Amino acid sequence: MFGDEILKVLITEEEIEKRCAELGEQLTKDYASSGNKLLVVALLRGSVPFLAELIKYIKLPLEMDFMDVSSYAGTESVGDVKIVKDLDTSIKGLDILLVEDIVDTGRTLHVVKRMLYGKGAERVRIVTLLDKPERREVEINADYIGFTVPNEFVVGYGLDYNQKYRNLPFIGVLKPEVYE
Ligand code: IMP
């Protein structure tokens, strides 16, 4: 599937699964000590495959909610973050684990984190599958990072290019001709 459109595989499915297990174990330890209810907030749509794998390894009671924010068209960030779907749950006093697919410029998480605190969250921690620190424009750090990736546009495991490639089971880079 899509074999002739992929230039290279950066992170394999096995590596992602192993890392999710490690992250889940760490999160279980860290959140076990907090007396508050844990709400996992996933940003649609890219974080869904990562979320599904990760929560298998969080051995604590938790609830889930979803937000959809957008700022992207094609491969370049276009500034402002728009809330497309807000949370359904009240988050006052909750411990939130915000799940993201990739931190790129950092604008999305910067805005979303501020918003969650504005709605009364007790604490917001961020877990991201990928971190692309070379592209950062606003200061934001994820508390938990799956993998750090170089400054290349990546697809797969939830990440898309024009809504395609989200179902690739690995993280890869597309051939340049795909963008032409
Ligand atoms: P930020 O606000 O610039 O940090 O962008 C975060 C969002 O941009 C992510 O949730 C992705 O949807 C998208 N994004 C950033 N870099 C990539 C990439 O390399 N591949 C696919 N999507 C990306």
PDB file of C-alpha atoms and ligand atoms in Angstrom:
ATOM      1  CA  MET A   1       0.000   0.000   0.000  1.00  0.00           C
ATOM      2  CA  PHE A   2       1.384   3.407  -1.042  1.00  0.00           C
ATOM      3  CA  GLY A   3       4.752   1.631  -1.444  1.00  0.00           C
ATOM      4  CA  ASP A   4       5.793   3.619  -4.514  1.00  0.00           C
ATOM      5  CA  GLU A   5       4.964   6.961  -2.829  1.00  0.00           C
ATOM      6  CA  ILE A   6       7.187   6.423   0.225  1.00  0.00           C
ATOM      7  CA  LEU A   7      10.763   7.677   0.067  1.00  0.00           C
ATOM      8  CA  LYS A   8      11.815   6.169   3.395  1.00  0.00           C
ATOM      9  CA  VAL A   9      10.517   4.747   6.638  1.00  0.00           C
ATOM     10  CA  LEU A  10      11.714   6.756   9.649  1.00  0.00           C
ATOM     11  CA  ILE A  11      10.034   4.810  12.469  1.00  0.00           C
ATOM     12  CA  THR A  12       8.641   1.295  12.149  1.00  0.00           C
ATOM     13  CA  GLU A  13       5.379  -0.032  13.575  1.00  0.00           C
ATOM     14  CA  GLU A  14       7.320  -2.220  16.035  1.00  0.00           C
ATOM     15  CA  GLU A  15       9.302   0.768  17.300  1.00  0.00           C
ATOM     16  CA  ILE A  16       6.115   2.793  17.789  1.00  0.00           C
ATOM     17  CA  GLU A  17       4.389  -0.013  19.688  1.00  0.00           C
ATOM     18  CA  LYS A  18       7.409  -0.535  21.942  1.00  0.00           C
ATOM     19  CA  ARG A  19       7.639   3.191  22.680  1.00  0.00           C
ATOM     20  CA  CYS A  20       3.894   3.409  23.448  1.00  0.00           C
ATOM     21  CA  ALA A  21       4.311   0.624  26.009  1.00  0.00           C
ATOM     22  CA  GLU A  22       7.189   2.525  27.645  1.00  0.00           C
ATOM     23  CA  LEU A  23       5.284   5.803  27.663  1.00  0.00           C
ATOM     24  CA  GLY A  24       2.173   4.112  29.055  1.00  0.00           C
ATOM     25  CA  GLU A  25       4.161   2.612  31.889  1.00  0.00           C
ATOM     26  CA  GLN A  26       5.701   5.987  32.725  1.00  0.00           C
ATOM     27  CA  LEU A  27       2.315   7.746  32.557  1.00  0.00           C
ATOM     28  CA  THR A  28       0.772   5.114  34.814  1.00  0.00           C
ATOM     29  CA  LYS A  29       3.438   5.791  37.443  1.00  0.00           C
ATOM     30  CA  ASP A  30       3.197   9.568  37.152  1.00  0.00           C
ATOM     31  CA  TYR A  31      -0.596   9.808  37.214  1.00  0.00           C
ATOM     32  CA  ALA A  32      -1.089   7.163  39.914  1.00  0.00           C
ATOM     33  CA  SER A  33       0.130   9.633  42.522  1.00  0.00           C
ATOM     34  CA  SER A  34      -2.394  12.310  41.550  1.00  0.00           C
ATOM     35  CA  GLY A  35      -5.716  12.050  43.367  1.00  0.00           C
ATOM     36  CA  ASN A  36      -7.619  13.781  40.562  1.00  0.00           C
ATOM     37  CA  LYS A  37      -9.617  12.120  37.834  1.00  0.00           C
ATOM     38  CA  LEU A  38      -7.563  11.665  34.648  1.00  0.00           C
ATOM     39  CA  LEU A  39      -9.055  12.969  31.434  1.00  0.00           C
ATOM     40  CA  VAL A  40      -7.252  12.112  28.223  1.00  0.00           C
ATOM     41  CA  VAL A  41      -7.891  14.801  25.606  1.00  0.00           C
ATOM     42  CA  ALA A  42      -6.913  13.849  22.077  1.00  0.00           C
ATOM     43  CA  LEU A  43      -6.557  16.303  19.242  1.00  0.00           C
ATOM     44  CA  LEU A  44      -8.369  15.092  16.146  1.00  0.00           C
ATOM     45  CA  ARG A  45      -7.595  13.649  13.807  1.00  0.00           C
ATOM     46  CA  GLY A  46      -3.906  12.831  13.708  1.00  0.00           C
ATOM     47  CA  SER A  47      -3.519  11.612  17.285  1.00  0.00           C
ATOM     48  CA  VAL A  48      -6.142   8.837  17.073  1.00  0.00           C
ATOM     49  CA  PRO A  49      -3.875   5.876  16.155  1.00  0.00           C
ATOM     50  CA  PHE A  50      -1.323   6.960  18.780  1.00  0.00           C
ATOM     51  CA  LEU A  51      -4.079   7.412  21.385  1.00  0.00           C
ATOM     52  CA  ALA A  52      -5.475   3.947  20.674  1.00  0.00           C
ATOM     53  CA  GLU A  53      -2.083   2.298  21.105  1.00  0.00           C
ATOM     54  CA  LEU A  54      -1.026   4.369  24.116  1.00  0.00           C
ATOM     55  CA  ILE A  55      -4.095   3.975  26.336  1.00  0.00           C
ATOM     56  CA  LYS A  56      -3.723   0.184  26.287  1.00  0.00           C
ATOM     57  CA  TYR A  57      -0.715   0.711  28.532  1.00  0.00           C
ATOM     58  CA  ILE A  58      -2.155   3.305  30.924  1.00  0.00           C
ATOM     59  CA  LYS A  59      -3.268   1.082  33.788  1.00  0.00           C
ATOM     60  CA  LEU A  60      -5.469   3.628  35.533  1.00  0.00           C
ATOM     61  CA  PRO A  61      -9.128   4.658  35.351  1.00  0.00           C
ATOM     62  CA  LEU A  62      -9.456   7.411  32.774  1.00  0.00           C
ATOM     63  CA  GLU A  63     -11.975   9.195  30.612  1.00  0.00           C
ATOM     64  CA  MET A  64     -11.506  10.473  27.077  1.00  0.00           C
ATOM     65  CA  ASP A  65     -12.603  13.526  25.177  1.00  0.00           C
ATOM     66  CA  PHE A  66     -11.717  14.988  21.798  1.00  0.00           C
ATOM     67  CA  MET A  67     -10.989  18.388  20.358  1.00  0.00           C
ATOM     68  CA  ASP A  68     -10.513  19.342  16.735  1.00  0.00           C
ATOM     69  CA  VAL A  69      -8.421  22.374  15.961  1.00  0.00           C
ATOM     70  CA  SER A  70      -7.061  23.364  12.604  1.00  0.00           C
ATOM     71  CA  SER A  71      -4.361  25.602  11.253  1.00  0.00           C
ATOM     72  CA  TYR A  72      -2.968  23.551   8.434  1.00  0.00           C
ATOM     73  CA  ALA A  73      -3.390  23.430   4.666  1.00  0.00           C
ATOM     74  CA  GLY A  74      -0.962  21.214   2.791  1.00  0.00           C
ATOM     75  CA  THR A  75       2.488  21.196   4.345  1.00  0.00           C
ATOM     76  CA  GLU A  76       2.778  24.727   5.730  1.00  0.00           C
ATOM     77  CA  SER A  77       1.361  26.210   8.911  1.00  0.00           C
ATOM     78  CA  VAL A  78      -1.029  29.084   8.288  1.00  0.00           C
ATOM     79  CA  GLY A  79      -0.955  30.920  11.560  1.00  0.00           C
ATOM     80  CA  ASP A  80      -4.050  31.042  13.713  1.00  0.00           C
ATOM     81  CA  VAL A  81      -5.526  28.024  15.416  1.00  0.00           C
ATOM     82  CA  LYS A  82      -9.260  27.524  14.923  1.00  0.00           C
ATOM     83  CA  ILE A  83     -11.404  25.439  17.297  1.00  0.00           C
ATOM     84  CA  VAL A  84     -13.436  23.156  15.036  1.00  0.00           C
ATOM     85  CA  LYS A  85     -14.789  20.883  17.788  1.00  0.00           C
ATOM     86  CA  ASP A  86     -14.668  21.757  21.462  1.00  0.00           C
ATOM     87  CA  LEU A  87     -14.682  19.383  24.437  1.00  0.00           C
ATOM     88  CA  ASP A  88     -17.943  17.774  25.541  1.00  0.00           C
ATOM     89  CA  THR A  89     -16.793  17.371  29.154  1.00  0.00           C
ATOM     90  CA  SER A  90     -16.397  19.934  31.925  1.00  0.00           C
ATOM     91  CA  ILE A  91     -12.722  19.918  32.866  1.00  0.00           C
ATOM     92  CA  LYS A  92     -12.757  21.963  36.051  1.00  0.00           C
ATOM     93  CA  GLY A  93     -10.307  20.513  38.557  1.00  0.00           C
ATOM     94  CA  LEU A  94      -9.220  17.651  36.288  1.00  0.00           C
ATOM     95  CA  ASP A  95      -5.771  16.350  35.522  1.00  0.00           C
ATOM     96  CA  ILE A  96      -5.476  16.422  31.747  1.00  0.00           C
ATOM     97  CA  LEU A  97      -3.252  14.430  29.468  1.00  0.00           C
ATOM     98  CA  LEU A  98      -3.264  16.144  26.094  1.00  0.00           C
ATOM     99  CA  VAL A  99      -2.427  13.724  23.280  1.00  0.00           C
ATOM    100  CA  GLU A 100      -0.929  15.091  20.067  1.00  0.00           C
ATOM    101  CA  ASP A 101       0.554  13.505  16.961  1.00  0.00           C
ATOM    102  CA  ILE A 102       3.390  15.981  16.406  1.00  0.00           C
ATOM    103  CA  VAL A 103       4.662  19.230  17.893  1.00  0.00           C
ATOM    104  CA  ASP A 104       5.874  21.312  14.986  1.00  0.00           C
ATOM    105  CA  THR A 105       5.783  25.122  15.373  1.00  0.00           C
ATOM    106  CA  GLY A 106       4.123  24.568  18.768  1.00  0.00           C
ATOM    107  CA  ARG A 107       1.306  27.028  18.008  1.00  0.00           C
ATOM    108  CA  THR A 108      -1.504  24.471  18.320  1.00  0.00           C
ATOM    109  CA  LEU A 109      -0.468  23.187  21.718  1.00  0.00           C
ATOM    110  CA  HIS A 110       0.346  26.648  22.992  1.00  0.00           C
ATOM    111  CA  VAL A 111      -3.217  27.788  22.289  1.00  0.00           C
ATOM    112  CA  VAL A 112      -4.937  24.571  23.372  1.00  0.00           C
ATOM    113  CA  LYS A 113      -3.018  24.311  26.646  1.00  0.00           C
ATOM    114  CA  ARG A 114      -3.868  27.902  27.517  1.00  0.00           C
ATOM    115  CA  MET A 115      -7.510  27.215  26.680  1.00  0.00           C
ATOM    116  CA  LEU A 116      -7.658  24.143  28.928  1.00  0.00           C
ATOM    117  CA  TYR A 117      -6.255  26.080  31.869  1.00  0.00           C
ATOM    118  CA  GLY A 118      -8.759  28.834  31.055  1.00  0.00           C
ATOM    119  CA  LYS A 119     -11.561  26.287  31.455  1.00  0.00           C
ATOM    120  CA  GLY A 120     -10.303  25.379  34.942  1.00  0.00           C
ATOM    121  CA  ALA A 121      -8.102  22.318  34.401  1.00  0.00           C
ATOM    122  CA  GLU A 122      -5.997  21.554  37.474  1.00  0.00           C
ATOM    123  CA  ARG A 123      -2.998  20.411  35.488  1.00  0.00           C
ATOM    124  CA  VAL A 124      -2.276  19.831  31.799  1.00  0.00           C
ATOM    125  CA  ARG A 125       0.510  17.570  30.637  1.00  0.00           C
ATOM    126  CA  ILE A 126       1.298  16.854  27.007  1.00  0.00           C
ATOM    127  CA  VAL A 127       2.224  13.583  25.369  1.00  0.00           C
ATOM    128  CA  THR A 128       3.198  13.652  21.713  1.00  0.00           C
ATOM    129  CA  LEU A 129       4.135  10.824  19.391  1.00  0.00           C
ATOM    130  CA  LEU A 130       6.608  13.050  17.518  1.00  0.00           C
ATOM    131  CA  ASP A 131       8.538  16.198  18.260  1.00  0.00           C
ATOM    132  CA  LYS A 132      10.130  18.333  15.533  1.00  0.00           C
ATOM    133  CA  PRO A 133      12.093  20.843  17.655  1.00  0.00           C
ATOM    134  CA  GLU A 134      13.872  22.527  14.719  1.00  0.00           C
ATOM    135  CA  ARG A 135      10.564  24.024  13.587  1.00  0.00           C
ATOM    136  CA  ARG A 136       9.529  25.501  16.913  1.00  0.00           C
ATOM    137  CA  GLU A 137       8.201  29.081  16.819  1.00  0.00           C
ATOM    138  CA  VAL A 138       6.586  29.388  20.247  1.00  0.00           C
ATOM    139  CA  GLU A 139       7.985  28.044  23.458  1.00  0.00           C
ATOM    140  CA  ILE A 140       6.161  24.867  24.354  1.00  0.00           C
ATOM    141  CA  ASN A 141       7.561  21.566  25.525  1.00  0.00           C
ATOM    142  CA  ALA A 142       5.810  18.228  25.612  1.00  0.00           C
ATOM    143  CA  ASP A 143       6.142  16.418  28.922  1.00  0.00           C
ATOM    144  CA  TYR A 144       6.366  13.048  27.175  1.00  0.00           C
ATOM    145  CA  ILE A 145       7.799  12.495  23.697  1.00  0.00           C
ATOM    146  CA  GLY A 146       7.681   9.338  21.611  1.00  0.00           C
ATOM    147  CA  PHE A 147      10.357  10.236  19.079  1.00  0.00           C
ATOM    148  CA  THR A 148      12.227  13.328  17.977  1.00  0.00           C
ATOM    149  CA  VAL A 149      12.207  13.696  14.196  1.00  0.00           C
ATOM    150  CA  PRO A 150      14.298  15.833  11.835  1.00  0.00           C
ATOM    151  CA  ASN A 151      12.901  18.805   9.957  1.00  0.00           C
ATOM    152  CA  GLU A 152      11.108  16.813   7.284  1.00  0.00           C
ATOM    153  CA  PHE A 153       7.406  16.480   6.519  1.00  0.00           C
ATOM    154  CA  VAL A 154       6.331  13.073   7.799  1.00  0.00           C
ATOM    155  CA  VAL A 155       3.213  10.967   7.270  1.00  0.00           C
ATOM    156  CA  GLY A 156       1.668   7.815   8.693  1.00  0.00           C
ATOM    157  CA  TYR A 157       0.395   6.559  12.039  1.00  0.00           C
ATOM    158  CA  GLY A 158      -2.261   9.280  11.998  1.00  0.00           C
ATOM    159  CA  LEU A 159      -0.284  11.995  10.256  1.00  0.00           C
ATOM    160  CA  ASP A 160      -1.549  13.065   6.861  1.00  0.00           C
ATOM    161  CA  TYR A 161      -0.661  14.907   3.727  1.00  0.00           C
ATOM    162  CA  ASN A 162      -3.914  16.400   2.411  1.00  0.00           C
ATOM    163  CA  GLN A 163      -5.857  13.835   4.480  1.00  0.00           C
ATOM    164  CA  LYS A 164      -4.030  10.843   2.943  1.00  0.00           C
ATOM    165  CA  TYR A 165      -1.549   8.360   4.465  1.00  0.00           C
ATOM    166  CA  ARG A 166      -3.018   8.431   8.002  1.00  0.00           C
ATOM    167  CA  ASN A 167      -3.462   4.649   7.859  1.00  0.00           C
ATOM    168  CA  LEU A 168       0.181   3.827   7.172  1.00  0.00           C
ATOM    169  CA  PRO A 169       1.344   1.714  10.132  1.00  0.00           C
ATOM    170  CA  PHE A 170       4.740   3.490  10.235  1.00  0.00           C
ATOM    171  CA  ILE A 171       6.146   7.035  10.124  1.00  0.00           C
ATOM    172  CA  GLY A 172       7.652   7.836   6.752  1.00  0.00           C
ATOM    173  CA  VAL A 173       8.680  10.532   4.317  1.00  0.00           C
ATOM    174  CA  LEU A 174       6.997  10.910   0.936  1.00  0.00           C
ATOM    175  CA  LYS A 175       8.809  11.088  -2.394  1.00  0.00           C
ATOM    176  CA  PRO A 176       9.144  14.693  -3.633  1.00  0.00           C
ATOM    177  CA  GLU A 177       7.019  13.969  -6.722  1.00  0.00           C
ATOM    178  CA  VAL A 178       3.989  13.311  -4.486  1.00  0.00           C
ATOM    179  CA  TYR A 179       3.938  17.049  -3.693  1.00  0.00           C
ATOM    180  CA  GLU A 180       4.142  18.118  -7.350  1.00  0.00           C
TER     181      GLU A 180
HETATM  182  P1  IMP B   1       1.986  23.113  15.136  1.00  0.00           P
HETATM  183  O1  IMP B   1       0.861  23.943  15.630  1.00  0.00           O
HETATM  184  O2  IMP B   1       2.796  23.831  14.090  1.00  0.00           O
HETATM  185  O3  IMP B   1       2.862  22.535  16.208  1.00  0.00           O
HETATM  186  O4  IMP B   1       1.363  21.969  14.278  1.00  0.00           O
HETATM  187  C1  IMP B   1       0.782  20.868  14.777  1.00  0.00           C
HETATM  188  C2  IMP B   1      -0.040  20.174  13.706  1.00  0.00           C
HETATM  189  O5  IMP B   1       0.489  20.356  12.386  1.00  0.00           O
HETATM  190  C3  IMP B   1       0.028  18.694  13.952  1.00  0.00           C
HETATM  191  O6  IMP B   1      -0.981  18.277  14.826  1.00  0.00           O
HETATM  192  C4  IMP B   1      -0.115  18.116  12.562  1.00  0.00           C
HETATM  193  O7  IMP B   1      -1.478  17.946  12.260  1.00  0.00           O
HETATM  194  C5  IMP B   1       0.453  19.170  11.633  1.00  0.00           C
HETATM  195  N1  IMP B   1       1.835  18.814  11.230  1.00  0.00           N
HETATM  196  C6  IMP B   1       2.974  19.411  11.595  1.00  0.00           C
HETATM  197  N2  IMP B   1       4.046  18.820  11.049  1.00  0.00           N
HETATM  198  C7  IMP B   1       3.568  17.785  10.326  1.00  0.00           C
HETATM  199  C8  IMP B   1       4.193  16.755   9.523  1.00  0.00           C
HETATM  200  O8  IMP B   1       5.424  16.645   9.375  1.00  0.00           O
HETATM  201  N3  IMP B   1       3.340  15.877   8.923  1.00  0.00           N
HETATM  202  C9  IMP B   1       1.988  15.937   9.059  1.00  0.00           C
HETATM  203  N4  IMP B   1       1.372  16.870   9.801  1.00  0.00           N
HETATM  204  C10 IMP B   1       2.155  17.789  10.420  1.00  0.00           C
END
